[in-house]
Coordinates of C-alpha atoms (C1' of nucleotides) in Angstrom, one line a residue:
Chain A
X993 CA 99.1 103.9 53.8
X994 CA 101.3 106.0 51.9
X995 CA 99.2 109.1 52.9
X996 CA 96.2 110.4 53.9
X997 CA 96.2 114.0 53.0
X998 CA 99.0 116.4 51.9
X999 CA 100.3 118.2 55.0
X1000 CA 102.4 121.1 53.5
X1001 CA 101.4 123.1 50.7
X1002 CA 104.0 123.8 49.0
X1003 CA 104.2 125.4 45.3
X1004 CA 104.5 123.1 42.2
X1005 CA 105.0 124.5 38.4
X1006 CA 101.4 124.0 37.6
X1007 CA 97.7 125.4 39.7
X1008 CA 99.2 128.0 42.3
X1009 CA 102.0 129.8 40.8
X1010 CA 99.7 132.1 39.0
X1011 CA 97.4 132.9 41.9
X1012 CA 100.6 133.7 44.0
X1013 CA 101.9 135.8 41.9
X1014 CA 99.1 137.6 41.0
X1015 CA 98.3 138.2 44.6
X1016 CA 101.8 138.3 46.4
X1017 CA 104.3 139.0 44.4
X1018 CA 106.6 140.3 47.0
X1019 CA 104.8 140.1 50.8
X1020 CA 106.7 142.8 52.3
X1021 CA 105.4 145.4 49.7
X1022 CA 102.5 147.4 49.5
X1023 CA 99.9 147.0 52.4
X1024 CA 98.7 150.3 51.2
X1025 CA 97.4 149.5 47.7
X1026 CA 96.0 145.9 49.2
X1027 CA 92.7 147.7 50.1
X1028 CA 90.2 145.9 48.8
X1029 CA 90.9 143.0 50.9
X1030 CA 91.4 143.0 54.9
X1031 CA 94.1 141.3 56.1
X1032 CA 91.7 140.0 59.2
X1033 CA 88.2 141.3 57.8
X1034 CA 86.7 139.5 61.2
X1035 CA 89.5 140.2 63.7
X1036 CA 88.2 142.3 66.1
X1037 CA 90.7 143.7 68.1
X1038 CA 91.7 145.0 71.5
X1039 CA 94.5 147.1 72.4
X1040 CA 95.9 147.1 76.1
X1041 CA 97.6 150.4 76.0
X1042 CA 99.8 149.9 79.3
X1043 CA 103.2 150.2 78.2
X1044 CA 102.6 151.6 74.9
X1045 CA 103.8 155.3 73.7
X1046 CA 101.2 157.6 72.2
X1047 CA 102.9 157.5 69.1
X1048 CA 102.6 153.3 69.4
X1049 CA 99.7 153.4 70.2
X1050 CA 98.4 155.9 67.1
X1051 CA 100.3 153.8 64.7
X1052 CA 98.8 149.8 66.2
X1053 CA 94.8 152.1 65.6
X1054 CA 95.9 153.0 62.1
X1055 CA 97.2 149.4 61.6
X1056 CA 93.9 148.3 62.8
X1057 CA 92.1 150.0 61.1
X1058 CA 93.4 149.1 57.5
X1059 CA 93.7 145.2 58.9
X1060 CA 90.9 144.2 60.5
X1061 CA 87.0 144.3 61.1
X1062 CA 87.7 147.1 63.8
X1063 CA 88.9 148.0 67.3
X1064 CA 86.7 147.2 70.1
X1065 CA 86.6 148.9 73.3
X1066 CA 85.5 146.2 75.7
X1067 CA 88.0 143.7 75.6
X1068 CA 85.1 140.8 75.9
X1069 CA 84.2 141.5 72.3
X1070 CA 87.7 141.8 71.4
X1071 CA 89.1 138.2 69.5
X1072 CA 92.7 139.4 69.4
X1073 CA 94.4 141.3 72.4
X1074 CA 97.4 143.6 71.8
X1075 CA 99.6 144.0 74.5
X1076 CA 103.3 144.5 75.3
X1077 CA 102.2 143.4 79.2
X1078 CA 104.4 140.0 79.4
X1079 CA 104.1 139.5 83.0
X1080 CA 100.6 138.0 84.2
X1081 CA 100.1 139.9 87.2
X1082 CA 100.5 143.3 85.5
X1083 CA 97.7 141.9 82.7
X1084 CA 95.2 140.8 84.9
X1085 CA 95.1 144.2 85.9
X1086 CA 93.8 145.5 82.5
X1087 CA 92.2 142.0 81.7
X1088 CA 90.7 139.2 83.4
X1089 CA 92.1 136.2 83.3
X1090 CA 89.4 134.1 82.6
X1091 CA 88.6 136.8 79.6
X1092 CA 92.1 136.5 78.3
X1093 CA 91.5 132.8 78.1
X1094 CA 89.3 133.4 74.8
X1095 CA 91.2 135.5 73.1
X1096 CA 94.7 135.2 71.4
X1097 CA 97.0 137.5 73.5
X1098 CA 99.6 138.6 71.0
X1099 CA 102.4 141.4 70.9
X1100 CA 102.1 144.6 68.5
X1101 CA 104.6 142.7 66.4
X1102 CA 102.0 140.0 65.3
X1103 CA 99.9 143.3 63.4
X1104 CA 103.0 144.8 62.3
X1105 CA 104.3 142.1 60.6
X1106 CA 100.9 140.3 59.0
X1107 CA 100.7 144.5 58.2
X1108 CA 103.9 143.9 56.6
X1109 CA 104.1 140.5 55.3
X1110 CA 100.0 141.7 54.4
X1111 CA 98.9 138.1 55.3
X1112 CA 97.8 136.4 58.7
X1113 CA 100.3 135.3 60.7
X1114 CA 100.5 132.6 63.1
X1115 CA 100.5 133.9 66.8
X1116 CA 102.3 131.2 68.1
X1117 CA 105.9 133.8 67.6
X1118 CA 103.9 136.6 69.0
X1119 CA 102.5 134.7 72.1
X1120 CA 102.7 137.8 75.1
X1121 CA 102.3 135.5 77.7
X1122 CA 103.4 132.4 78.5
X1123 CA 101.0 131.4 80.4
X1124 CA 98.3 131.9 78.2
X1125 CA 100.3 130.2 75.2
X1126 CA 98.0 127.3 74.4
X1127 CA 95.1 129.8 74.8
X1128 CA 96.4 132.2 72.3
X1129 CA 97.3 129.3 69.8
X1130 CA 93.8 127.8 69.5
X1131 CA 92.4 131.3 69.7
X1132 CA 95.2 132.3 66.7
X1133 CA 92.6 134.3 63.9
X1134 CA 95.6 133.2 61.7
X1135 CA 94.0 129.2 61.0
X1136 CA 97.0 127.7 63.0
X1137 CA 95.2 125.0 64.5
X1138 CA 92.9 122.1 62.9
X1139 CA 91.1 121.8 61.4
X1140 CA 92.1 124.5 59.1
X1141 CA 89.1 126.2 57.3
X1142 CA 91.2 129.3 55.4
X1143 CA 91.1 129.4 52.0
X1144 CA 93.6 127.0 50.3
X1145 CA 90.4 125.1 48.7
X1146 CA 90.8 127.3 45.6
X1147 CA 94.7 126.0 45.1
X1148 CA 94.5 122.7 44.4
X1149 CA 97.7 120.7 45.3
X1150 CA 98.4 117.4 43.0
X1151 CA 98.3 114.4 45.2
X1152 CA 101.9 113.3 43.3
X1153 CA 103.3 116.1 44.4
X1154 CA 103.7 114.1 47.7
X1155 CA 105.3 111.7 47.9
X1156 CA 104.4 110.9 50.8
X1157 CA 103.5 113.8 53.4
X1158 CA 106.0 113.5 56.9
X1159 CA 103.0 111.9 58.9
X1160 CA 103.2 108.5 57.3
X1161 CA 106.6 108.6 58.9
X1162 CA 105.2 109.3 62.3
X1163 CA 102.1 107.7 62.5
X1164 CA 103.3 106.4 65.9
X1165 CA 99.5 105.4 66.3
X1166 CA 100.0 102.4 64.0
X1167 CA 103.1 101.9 65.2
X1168 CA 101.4 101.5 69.3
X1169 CA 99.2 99.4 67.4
X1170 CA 101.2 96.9 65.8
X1171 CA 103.1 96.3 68.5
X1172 CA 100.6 95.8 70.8
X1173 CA 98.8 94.0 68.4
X1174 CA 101.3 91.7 66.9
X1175 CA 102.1 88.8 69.2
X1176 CA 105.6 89.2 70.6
X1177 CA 107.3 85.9 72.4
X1178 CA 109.8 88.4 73.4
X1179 CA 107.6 91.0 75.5
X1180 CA 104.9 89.5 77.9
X1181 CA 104.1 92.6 79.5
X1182 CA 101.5 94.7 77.1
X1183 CA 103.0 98.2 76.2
X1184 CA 102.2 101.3 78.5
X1185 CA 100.2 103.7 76.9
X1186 CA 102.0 106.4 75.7
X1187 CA 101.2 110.3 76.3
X1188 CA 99.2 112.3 73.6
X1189 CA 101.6 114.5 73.5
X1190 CA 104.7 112.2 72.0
X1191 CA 102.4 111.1 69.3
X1192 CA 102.3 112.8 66.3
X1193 CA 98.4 114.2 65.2
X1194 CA 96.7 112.5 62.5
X1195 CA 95.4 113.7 60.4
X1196 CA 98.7 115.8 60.5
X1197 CA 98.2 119.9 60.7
X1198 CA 98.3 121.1 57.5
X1199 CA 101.5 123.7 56.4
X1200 CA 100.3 127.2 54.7
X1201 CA 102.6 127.7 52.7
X1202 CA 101.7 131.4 51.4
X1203 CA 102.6 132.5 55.1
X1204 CA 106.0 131.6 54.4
X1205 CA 108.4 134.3 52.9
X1206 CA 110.7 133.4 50.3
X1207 CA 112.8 136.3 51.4
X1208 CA 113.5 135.4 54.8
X1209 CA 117.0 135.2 55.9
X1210 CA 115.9 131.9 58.1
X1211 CA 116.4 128.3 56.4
X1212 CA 113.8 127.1 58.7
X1213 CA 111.1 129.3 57.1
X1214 CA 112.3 127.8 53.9
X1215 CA 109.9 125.1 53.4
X1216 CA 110.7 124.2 49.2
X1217 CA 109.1 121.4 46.8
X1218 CA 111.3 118.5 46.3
X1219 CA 112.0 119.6 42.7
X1220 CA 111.5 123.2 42.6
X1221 CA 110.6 125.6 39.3
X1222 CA 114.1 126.3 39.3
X1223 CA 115.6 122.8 39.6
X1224 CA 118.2 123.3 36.4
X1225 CA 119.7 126.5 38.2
X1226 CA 119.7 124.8 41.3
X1227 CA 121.9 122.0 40.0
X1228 CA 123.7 124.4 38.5
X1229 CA 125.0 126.0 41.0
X1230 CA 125.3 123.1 43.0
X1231 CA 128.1 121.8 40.9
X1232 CA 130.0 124.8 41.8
X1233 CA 128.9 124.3 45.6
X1234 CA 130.8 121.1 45.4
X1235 CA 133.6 122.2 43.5
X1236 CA 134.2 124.5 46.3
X1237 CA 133.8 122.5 49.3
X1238 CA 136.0 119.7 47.5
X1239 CA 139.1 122.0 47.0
X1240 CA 138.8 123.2 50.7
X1241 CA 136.9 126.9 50.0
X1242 CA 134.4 126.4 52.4
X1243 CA 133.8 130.0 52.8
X1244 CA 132.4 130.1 49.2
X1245 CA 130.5 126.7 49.5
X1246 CA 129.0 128.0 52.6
X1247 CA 127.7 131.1 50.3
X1248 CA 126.9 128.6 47.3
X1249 CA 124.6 126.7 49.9
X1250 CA 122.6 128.9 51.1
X1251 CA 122.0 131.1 47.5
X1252 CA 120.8 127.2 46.4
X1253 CA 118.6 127.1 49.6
X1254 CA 117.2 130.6 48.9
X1255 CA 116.6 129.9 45.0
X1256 CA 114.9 126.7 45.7
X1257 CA 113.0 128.2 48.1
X1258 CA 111.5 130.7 45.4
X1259 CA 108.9 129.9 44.4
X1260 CA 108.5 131.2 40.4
X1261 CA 110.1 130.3 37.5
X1262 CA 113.1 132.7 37.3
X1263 CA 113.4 135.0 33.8
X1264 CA 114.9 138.0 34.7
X1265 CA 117.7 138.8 37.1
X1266 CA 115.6 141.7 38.6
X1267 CA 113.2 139.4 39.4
X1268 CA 115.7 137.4 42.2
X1269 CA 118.5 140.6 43.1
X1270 CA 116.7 141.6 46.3
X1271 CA 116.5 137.7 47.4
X1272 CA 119.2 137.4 50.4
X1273 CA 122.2 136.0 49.5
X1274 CA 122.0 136.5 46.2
X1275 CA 125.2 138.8 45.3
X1276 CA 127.4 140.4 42.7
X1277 CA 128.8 136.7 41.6
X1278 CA 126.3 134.7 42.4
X1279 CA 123.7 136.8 40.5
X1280 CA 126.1 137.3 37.5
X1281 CA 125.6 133.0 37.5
X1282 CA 122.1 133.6 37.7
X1283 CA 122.0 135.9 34.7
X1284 CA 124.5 133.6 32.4
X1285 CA 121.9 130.6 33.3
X1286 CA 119.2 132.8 32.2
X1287 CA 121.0 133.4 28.6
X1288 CA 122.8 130.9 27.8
X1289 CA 120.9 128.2 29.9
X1290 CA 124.2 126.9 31.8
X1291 CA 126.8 127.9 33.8
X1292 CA 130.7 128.0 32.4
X1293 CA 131.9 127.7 35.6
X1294 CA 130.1 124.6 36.7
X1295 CA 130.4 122.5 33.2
X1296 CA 134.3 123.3 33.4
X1297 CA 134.0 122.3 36.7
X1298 CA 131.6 119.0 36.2
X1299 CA 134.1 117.6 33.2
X1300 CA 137.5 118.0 35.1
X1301 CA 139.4 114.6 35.7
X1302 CA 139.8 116.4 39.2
X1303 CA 136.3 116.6 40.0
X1304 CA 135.4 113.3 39.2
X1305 CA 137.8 111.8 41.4
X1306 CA 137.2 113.8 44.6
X1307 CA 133.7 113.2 44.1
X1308 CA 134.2 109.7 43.7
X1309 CA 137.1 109.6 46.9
X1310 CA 134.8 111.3 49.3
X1311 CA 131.9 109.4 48.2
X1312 CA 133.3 106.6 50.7
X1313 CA 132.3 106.9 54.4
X1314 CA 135.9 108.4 56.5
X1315 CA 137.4 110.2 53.3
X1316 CA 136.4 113.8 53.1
X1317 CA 137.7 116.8 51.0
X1318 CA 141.0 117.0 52.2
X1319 CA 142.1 113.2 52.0
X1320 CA 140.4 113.1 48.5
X1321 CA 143.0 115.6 47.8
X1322 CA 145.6 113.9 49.0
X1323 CA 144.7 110.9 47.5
X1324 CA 144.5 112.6 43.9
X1325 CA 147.9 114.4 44.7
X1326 CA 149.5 110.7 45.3
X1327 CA 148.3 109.9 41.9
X1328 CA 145.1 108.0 42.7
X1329 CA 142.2 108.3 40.1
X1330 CA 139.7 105.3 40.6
X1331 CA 138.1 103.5 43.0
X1332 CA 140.2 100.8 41.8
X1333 CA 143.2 102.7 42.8
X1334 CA 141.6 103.8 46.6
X1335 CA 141.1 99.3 47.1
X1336 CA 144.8 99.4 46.2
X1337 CA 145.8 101.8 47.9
X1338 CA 143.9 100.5 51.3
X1339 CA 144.9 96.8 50.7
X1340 CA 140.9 95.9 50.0
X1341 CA 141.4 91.9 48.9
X1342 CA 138.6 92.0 46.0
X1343 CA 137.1 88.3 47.3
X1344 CA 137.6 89.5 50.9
X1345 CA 134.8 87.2 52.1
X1346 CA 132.4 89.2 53.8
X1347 CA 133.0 87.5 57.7
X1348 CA 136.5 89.1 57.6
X1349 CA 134.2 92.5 57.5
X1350 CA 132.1 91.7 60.3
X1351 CA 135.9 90.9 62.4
X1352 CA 137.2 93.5 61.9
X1353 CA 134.3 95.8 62.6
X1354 CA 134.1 93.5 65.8
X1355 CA 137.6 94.4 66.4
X1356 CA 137.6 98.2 66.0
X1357 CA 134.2 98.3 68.0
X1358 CA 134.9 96.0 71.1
X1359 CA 138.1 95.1 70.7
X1360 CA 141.7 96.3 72.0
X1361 CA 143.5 97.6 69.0
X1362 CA 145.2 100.7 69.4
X1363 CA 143.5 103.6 67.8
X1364 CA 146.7 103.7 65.9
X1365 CA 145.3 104.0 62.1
X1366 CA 142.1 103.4 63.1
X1367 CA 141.1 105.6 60.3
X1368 CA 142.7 104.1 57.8
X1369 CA 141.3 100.4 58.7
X1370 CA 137.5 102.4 58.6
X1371 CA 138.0 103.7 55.0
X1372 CA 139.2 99.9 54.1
X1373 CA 135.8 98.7 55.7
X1374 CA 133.7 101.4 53.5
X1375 CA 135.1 100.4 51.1
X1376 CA 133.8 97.6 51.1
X1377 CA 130.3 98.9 52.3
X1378 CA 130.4 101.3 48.9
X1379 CA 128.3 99.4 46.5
X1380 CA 125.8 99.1 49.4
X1381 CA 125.6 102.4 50.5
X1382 CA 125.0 103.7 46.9
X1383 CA 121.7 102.2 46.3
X1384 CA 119.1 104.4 47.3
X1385 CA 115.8 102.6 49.8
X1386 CA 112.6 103.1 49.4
X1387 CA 110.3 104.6 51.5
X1388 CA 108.4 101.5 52.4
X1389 CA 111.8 99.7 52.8
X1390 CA 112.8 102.6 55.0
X1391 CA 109.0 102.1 57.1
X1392 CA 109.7 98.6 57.3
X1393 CA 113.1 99.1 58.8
X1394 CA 111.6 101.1 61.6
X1395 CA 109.2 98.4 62.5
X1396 CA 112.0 95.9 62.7
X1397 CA 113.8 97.9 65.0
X1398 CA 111.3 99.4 67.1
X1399 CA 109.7 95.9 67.4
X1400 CA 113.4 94.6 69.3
X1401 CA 113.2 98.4 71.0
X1402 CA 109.8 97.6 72.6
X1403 CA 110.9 94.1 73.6
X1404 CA 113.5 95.9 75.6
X1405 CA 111.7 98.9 76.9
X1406 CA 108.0 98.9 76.2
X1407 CA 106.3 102.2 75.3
X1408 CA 108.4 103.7 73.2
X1409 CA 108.0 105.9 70.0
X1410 CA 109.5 106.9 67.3
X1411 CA 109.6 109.3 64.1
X1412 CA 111.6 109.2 61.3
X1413 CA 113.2 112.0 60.2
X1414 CA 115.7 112.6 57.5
X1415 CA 115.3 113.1 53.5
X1416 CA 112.4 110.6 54.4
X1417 CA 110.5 113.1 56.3
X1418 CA 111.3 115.3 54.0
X1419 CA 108.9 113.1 51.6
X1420 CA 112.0 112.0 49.7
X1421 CA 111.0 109.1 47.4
X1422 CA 114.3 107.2 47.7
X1423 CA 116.6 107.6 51.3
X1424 CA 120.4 107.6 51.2
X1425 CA 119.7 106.5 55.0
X1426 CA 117.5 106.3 57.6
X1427 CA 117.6 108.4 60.4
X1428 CA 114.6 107.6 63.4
X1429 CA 114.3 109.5 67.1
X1430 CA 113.1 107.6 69.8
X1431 CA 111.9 108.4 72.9
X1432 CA 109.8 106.8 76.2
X1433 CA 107.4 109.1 78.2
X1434 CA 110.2 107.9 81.5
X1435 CA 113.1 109.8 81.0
X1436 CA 115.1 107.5 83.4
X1437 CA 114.2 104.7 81.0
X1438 CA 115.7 106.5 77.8
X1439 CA 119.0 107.0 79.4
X1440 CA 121.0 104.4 78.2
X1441 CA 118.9 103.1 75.9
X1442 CA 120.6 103.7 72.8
X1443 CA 123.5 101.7 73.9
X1444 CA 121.0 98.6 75.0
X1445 CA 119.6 99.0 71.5
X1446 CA 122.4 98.7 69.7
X1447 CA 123.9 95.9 71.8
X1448 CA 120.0 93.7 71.3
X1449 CA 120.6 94.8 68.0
X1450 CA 124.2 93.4 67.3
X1451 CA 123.8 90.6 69.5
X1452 CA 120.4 89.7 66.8
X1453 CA 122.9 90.0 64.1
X1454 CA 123.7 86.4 64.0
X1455 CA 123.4 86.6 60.1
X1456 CA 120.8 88.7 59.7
X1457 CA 121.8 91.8 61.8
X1458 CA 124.9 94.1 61.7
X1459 CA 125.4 96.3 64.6
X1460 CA 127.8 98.5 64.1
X1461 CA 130.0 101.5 65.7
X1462 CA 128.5 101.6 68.7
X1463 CA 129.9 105.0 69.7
X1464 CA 127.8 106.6 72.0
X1465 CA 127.2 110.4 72.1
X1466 CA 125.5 112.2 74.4
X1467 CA 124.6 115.8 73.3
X1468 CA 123.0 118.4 75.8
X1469 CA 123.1 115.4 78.5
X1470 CA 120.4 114.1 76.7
X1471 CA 120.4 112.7 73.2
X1472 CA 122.0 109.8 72.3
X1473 CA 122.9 108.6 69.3
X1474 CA 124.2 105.8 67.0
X1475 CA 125.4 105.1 63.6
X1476 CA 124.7 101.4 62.5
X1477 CA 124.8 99.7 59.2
X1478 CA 121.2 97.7 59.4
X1479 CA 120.1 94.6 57.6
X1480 CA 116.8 93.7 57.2
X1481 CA 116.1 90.3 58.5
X1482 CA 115.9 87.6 56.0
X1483 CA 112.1 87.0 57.4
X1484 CA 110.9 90.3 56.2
X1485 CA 109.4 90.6 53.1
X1486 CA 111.8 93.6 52.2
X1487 CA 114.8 91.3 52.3
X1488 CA 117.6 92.2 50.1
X1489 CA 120.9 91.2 52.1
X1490 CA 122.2 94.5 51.3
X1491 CA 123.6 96.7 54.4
X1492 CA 121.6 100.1 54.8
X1493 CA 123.0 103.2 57.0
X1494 CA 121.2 103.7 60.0
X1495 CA 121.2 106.2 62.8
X1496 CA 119.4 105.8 65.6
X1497 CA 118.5 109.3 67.8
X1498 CA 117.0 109.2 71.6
X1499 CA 115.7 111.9 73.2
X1500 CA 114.5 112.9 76.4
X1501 CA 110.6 112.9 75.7
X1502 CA 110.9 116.9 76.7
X1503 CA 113.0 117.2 73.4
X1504 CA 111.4 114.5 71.8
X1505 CA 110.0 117.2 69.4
X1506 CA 112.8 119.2 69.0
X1507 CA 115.3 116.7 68.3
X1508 CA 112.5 115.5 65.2
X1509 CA 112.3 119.0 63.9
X1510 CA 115.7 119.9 64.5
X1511 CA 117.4 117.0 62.8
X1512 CA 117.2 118.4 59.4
X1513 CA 118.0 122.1 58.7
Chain B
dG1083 C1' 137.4 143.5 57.4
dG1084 C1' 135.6 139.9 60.4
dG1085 C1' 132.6 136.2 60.7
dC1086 C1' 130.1 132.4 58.8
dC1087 C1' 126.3 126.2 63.2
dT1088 C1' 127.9 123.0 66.2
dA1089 C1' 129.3 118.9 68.8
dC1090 C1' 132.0 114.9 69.0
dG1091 C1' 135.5 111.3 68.1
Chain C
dC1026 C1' 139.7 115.8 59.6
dG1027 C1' 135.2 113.7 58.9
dT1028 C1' 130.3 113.0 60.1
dA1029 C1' 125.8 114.1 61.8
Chain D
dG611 C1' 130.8 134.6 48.4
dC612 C1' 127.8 137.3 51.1
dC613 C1' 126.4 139.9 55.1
dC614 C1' 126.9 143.5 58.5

DNA sequence: GGGCCTACG
DNA sequence: CGTA
DNA sequence: GCCC
């Protein structure tokens, strides 16, 4: 169950790294001396000149020419169609519609940039009409759809360096399954089938990852092993990334993180500073870092850094759920040092039996209070949650807590779906928390459904469930969400008693998607 | 030298 | 300010 | 701290 078949292929130290380098070393060099191999030796291509200057239109032949089998002047034999025609009319006057069905119907962009990049790209950023999109993405020369029969079979990808791929997350198909399967006293009704479309594929479409660019200014074209070949300069640097966002320099953080995001995207072993200085975000300081880890195997900065009382405390401060950078600060300015000092501080009795939690959660949730120090009573009730929070789950702990809940979420709504996302998506061995989306193919039934979940949820507590903060966002009129601390029933074979984070995302099923890929960066 | 992701409580 |  |  764990998986079926690795769905990204991302570099590890050993098997690929010497057959990328050898053959890419940096994509956006050299198309020219890359002549022994076509980018697209079977692409034949069609060029719909409407729109296009001569000059264009010389320089899309020439690319042509050097990337694929040929240009074709009847547009039936053609398999790709260039155009800069984006409005259907005006292209079913150089093409027939039912001719542009077969093909891919792409920009000139899509040849530039594979001519650039000098690999295939996928079409699906260079679609030219919209109305042809699905067309153009099965029709993509570039191996986008499945099953995928480009050459990553010489690269062979160690099954342990998956953890899990992110369809055993999904797999909303055993998910339909159980629950229709599994007798429920609390749902009569058997659950509506649910669209294609909000299920995720299995087997999953696999992930090229030579088409993506380590030098790409986007974090979303990032895609990076778990542990990358640079892992030690990562940390590294990451110490420092703290450091900074603890005393308040965001700024600098904010450059420290994405330098990490771009080194960890990399993916060589780094030996020289040459080697990384035209990687973005990588500047004067950061690369100086870069080159001291290279000598000397460490970074002054971040041991000085990583051994200071001051450090230590922040880290441990803002560690609890309500206290961030600047209230660590203030703590450490008021003399505070230890956790021992923050229960003081807060008035956290030590044998505080654990009912006096759940009242006063009760209270700050439903209850009349004043929001007067509201924020100080949550840091008191973290406090408590701490030593919970700080144990990692595992992933079949984190699978098994999406059953529970969609299993009381399709008693209250049947039909609904859900992925989760997170550092478990992410194939993350061990979660901090658990983040799942939901949706229902009937957008009238998701509204407000977050809210009802919650409430089944708490109301189930009676000793085995913990509903908690009930707040209820709603973001682009249409996601909802909730942060919960969860416990696993005492029935389920996963049982520990101790309290997990868990947030809980509904979407419209039009963004069902979106809200999955977008909920990590 | 100005700007850095954003929305919400 | 803190969290996602 | 880096980019434009």
């Amino acid at each position: 169950m764990p998986f079926k078949r690795p769905a990204i292929s991302h570099e590890t130290s050993s098997g690929c790294s010497s057959r990328h380098s050898s053959t890419s070393e940096v994509p956006s060099k050299r198309p020219k001396t890359n002549i022994s191999a076509k980018i697209y030796p079977h692409v034949k291509l069609y060029i719909v000149q409407a729109k296009l200057d001569g000059p264009t239109i010389a320089e899309l032949f020439s690319l042509a020419e050097r990337t694929c089998a040929g240009l074709v002047s009847d547009v039936e034999d053609a398999d790709v169609v260039l155009t800069s025609v984006t409005m259907r009319r005006r292209f079913e006057r150089h093409v027939p519609w039912d001719v542009a069905k077969t093909k891919a119907i792409v920009t000139p962009s899509w040849l530039r940039d594979s001519a650039e990049e000098g690999k295939p790209l996928p079409c699906e950023p260079y679609v030219a009409l919209q109305d042809l999109r699905d067309e153009t993405l099965a029709n993509c020369p570039a191996c986008d759809k499945y099953p995928c029969d480009c050459e990553d079979t010489d690269c062979e990808y160690p099954a342990q360096a998956y953890p899990s791929p992110p369809t055993s997350s999904t797999s909303p198909t055993e998910r339909i399954s159980s629950s229709s399967d599994t007798p429920n006293p609390d749902d009569d009704t058997p659950a509506p089938d649910i669209p294609a479309y909000l299920l995720a594929p299995s087997p999953p479409l696999p992930t090229d990852f030579m088409r993506l660019s380590h030098t790409s200014r986007y974090a979303c074209q990032r895609a990076h092993p778990l542990t990358c070949p640079n892992q030690k300069l990562a940390l590294e640097l990451d110490i420092i990334k703290k450091g900074r966002a603890l005393e308040g320099e965001d700024r600098s953080a904010l450059s420290y993180s994405r330098a990490i995001s771009v080194i960890k995207s990399y993916p060589h072993l780094i030996t020289s500073r040459r080697q990384v200085e035209k990687l973005p975000y990588l500047g004067t300081k950061i690369l100086g870092l870069v080159e001291e880890f290279l000598d000397t195997g460490r970074i002054a900065e971040a041991r000085g850094i990583a051994s200071s009382e001051r450090f230590e405390a922040l880290t441990i401060f803002s560690s609890v759920y309500g206290i961030g950078p600047s209230t660590a600060r203030r703590l450490f300015a008021l003399g505070l040092r230890t956790l021992e000092d923050l229960e003081v501080y807060y008035g956290v009795e030590k044998d505080e039996p654990e009912s006096q939690l759940v009242e006063l959660e009760h209270k700050e949730n439903f209850g009349s209070d004043a929001k007067v120090g509201l924020g100080e009573t949550w840091v008191k009730i973290a406090l408590g949650l701490r030593e919970d929070l700080a144990i990692k789950i595992p992933r079949d702990e984190v699978e098994e807590m999406n059953q529970v809940v969609m299993r009381e979420l399709n008693a209250l709504e049947p039909g609904c779906t859900s992925t989760i996302v997170g550092g478990y998506r992410r194939g993350k061995p061990e979660s901090n928390d658990v983040d799942i989306v939901f949706t229902h193919p009937d957008t009238q039934k998701v509204k407000g459904l977050c809210k009802r979940l919650v409430n089944r949820l708490y109301e189930r507590d009676l000793s085995n469930f913990h509903g908690h903060n009930p707040l209820r966002t709603t973001h682009w009129d249409s996601l909802e969400k909730a942060l919960t601390v969860f416990i696993l029933p005492q029935s389920s074979p996963f049982y520990t008693g101790r309290r997990r984070r868990l947030d809980l995302i509904f979407a419209q099923p039009e963004v069902y998607w979106c809200a999955v890929i977008g909920w990590w960066v």
